[in-house]
Amino acid sequence: MSIRHEEIQAPPSRTRRIKASTSRHSDGRLAFWLILPAIVILTIIMGYPVVSSIVRSLFGDTLGEAVPFVGLANYIDVLFGNDSGTFWGSAGTTYFFAVVTVSLETLIGLAMALIMNKAFRGRGLLRASVLVPWAIPTAVTAVLWKWSFDPVGIINSLTGAHIVWTGSEWPSKIAIVIADTWKTAPFVALLILAGLQVIPDDVYEAAKIDGANAMQRFRLITLPLVRPALLVAILFRVLDALRMYDLPAIFTHGANDTTTLSILVVQSTLSQLKPGVGGALSTLTFLFIFITAFAFVKVLGVDAVGADEKTKTKEVTT
Amino acid sequence: MLVVLFCLLPFYWMLVSSLKSPGDILDNQLIPTRPTMMNYGAVFSDQNTFALALKNSLFIAGSVTLIALLFGIFASYALARLNFKAKNIVLATFLATSMFPGVAILTPLFQLFADMGWIDTYQAMIIPDISFSLPLGVWILTSFFRAMPWELEAAARVDGCTPLQAFRQVILPLAVPGVFTTAILIFISAWNEFMIANSISQTPASQPVTVAIAQFTGVSQYDQPFGTQMAAGVIVTVPLIIVVLIFQRRIVSGLTAGGVK
């Protein structure tokens, strides 16, 4: 790397002036052509389905040649009709999972990050083991925990309990929360750790000299300074948790009130010949997640792009 | 130490269970008394199409990675290096799309692919996967490109290179580690994808491993497939874990920059 560096810097700069005058304009044009393909691809892959599902949701589901235009009838049906319980039930389940798993993962993740930030011996082992749950496919995680939560499985055997975990609502939900927390808390810990490592040591030193105890240092220095990284991690996790599919789909197949919005949409796509209602469901799911993200950014002032600048500086320093 | 146990114990349990025979599998012994490889044999037996599923997964995740990298590199170079208006808006849009719920595009795409006779084909899984892997790639690559030394490119431009030449001859060789890390992250996310694959692939011909494992049968047809599923889980997970451990430093910085699973 250093050789290359010298090669390039060796000839003394001849035309430093030219660069300043021409770059700005041609940069814009070049940038446009470099970014265009990615934007076009995403517009086709994502824009087309979103628009077409919105359009399709405005039409009825009668079998035959021409489907009638029904306006918002599908939405009214899903939200307030006879079967509206299905939608609201799975929306409630989805938000329940999101709130509970993200809270647990944030608490455990923060604790793990604080430990990892302190530990000097065995730091490599720590970081390595933290990556293991993240690397295991969620589908495999689901199968693993499904067997662990078997009535004669390891969990009941270790705890001496006799619970049919996948048999009723709350045990199923608790099992899914535990499985998700195991898989994702380490990942949250990594995100928070990146924020912790930006805090310079001398801030703590100064506080120590001023007589602040460990609790005060955590509350008055660590928490405020790690807040941006923490909020970004929570935002990412909330949006991810609202899309939850793999775990409940394999665990209970959505039985016992563990049907999330994603499972509901997939079911309506695959097993029912109702593209209109399916379109309405997927549009509503999209809207719910979008509104949640928007509210999150507005209320808590999460600055995802700005936070990236911080991780950047961290990367340079390490 | 607690953290290590928390992370590794369930994985250890998977490993141990994969080594137990159907008779021992539910004895809940933490150390296998009579370790056996028979589950690994069952994974590749005729009634499970696991070998085919491995090939399918490799092809799908590999294609997704290549496509996402190809377009992601150009876009993220522009976003990290060039000055233009609307840069932050474009970057925020890419971030927003990577947070996009997959189900929102699944229903219409499923109908479209059904009309085209594409159900149960590779491309019907690769195309939706691009929707999350391309924004992910752009986002991580942009932060890698940003962290590279600016002066090198400036020097190349001063020496008369066009931006494109500067990119090819100076930045790209330096970017190889970052690009490689991004490739690993994209590959893992595509390899682990389940929801889209579970909807699109309907026969073993196109099933990736995640779907195949969830539908496994046991050593004999009437057995509980616990050991077989765990053995298959070990097979699809261990290569990932090895790669991840070798490149753990880079992966961690890529993950924290991307912030996306």
PDB file of C-alpha atoms in Angstrom, chain B residues 23 28 46 65 69-70 83 127 138 144 151 167 182 188 212 246:
ATOM      1  CA  GLY B  23     -32.453 -42.924  20.476  1.00  0.00           C
ATOM      2  CA  ASN B  28     -30.846 -33.882  27.168  1.00  0.00           C
ATOM      3  CA  ASP B  46     -32.149 -39.549  -0.809  1.00  0.00           C
ATOM      4  CA  THR B  65     -24.006 -10.794  -4.190  1.00  0.00           C
ATOM      5  CA  LEU B  69     -21.831  -5.461  -5.732  1.00  0.00           C
ATOM      6  CA  LEU B  70     -21.635  -4.552  -9.413  1.00  0.00           C
ATOM      7  CA  ASN B  83     -19.589  16.321  -4.925  1.00  0.00           C
ATOM      8  CA  ILE B 127     -34.836 -10.340  -8.091  1.00  0.00           C
ATOM      9  CA  VAL B 138     -24.491   0.794  -1.291  1.00  0.00           C
ATOM     10  CA  PHE B 144     -15.857   2.037   3.413  1.00  0.00           C
ATOM     11  CA  GLU B 151      -5.316  12.405  -0.780  1.00  0.00           C
ATOM     12  CA  PHE B 167     -11.338   5.132  -9.444  1.00  0.00           C
ATOM     13  CA  THR B 182     -19.469  -6.124   1.857  1.00  0.00           C
ATOM     14  CA  ILE B 188     -24.881 -13.964   4.402  1.00  0.00           C
ATOM     15  CA  ALA B 212     -35.134 -27.242   2.992  1.00  0.00           C
ATOM     16  CA  ILE B 246     -11.474 -14.884  10.017  1.00  0.00           C
TER      17      ILE B 246
END
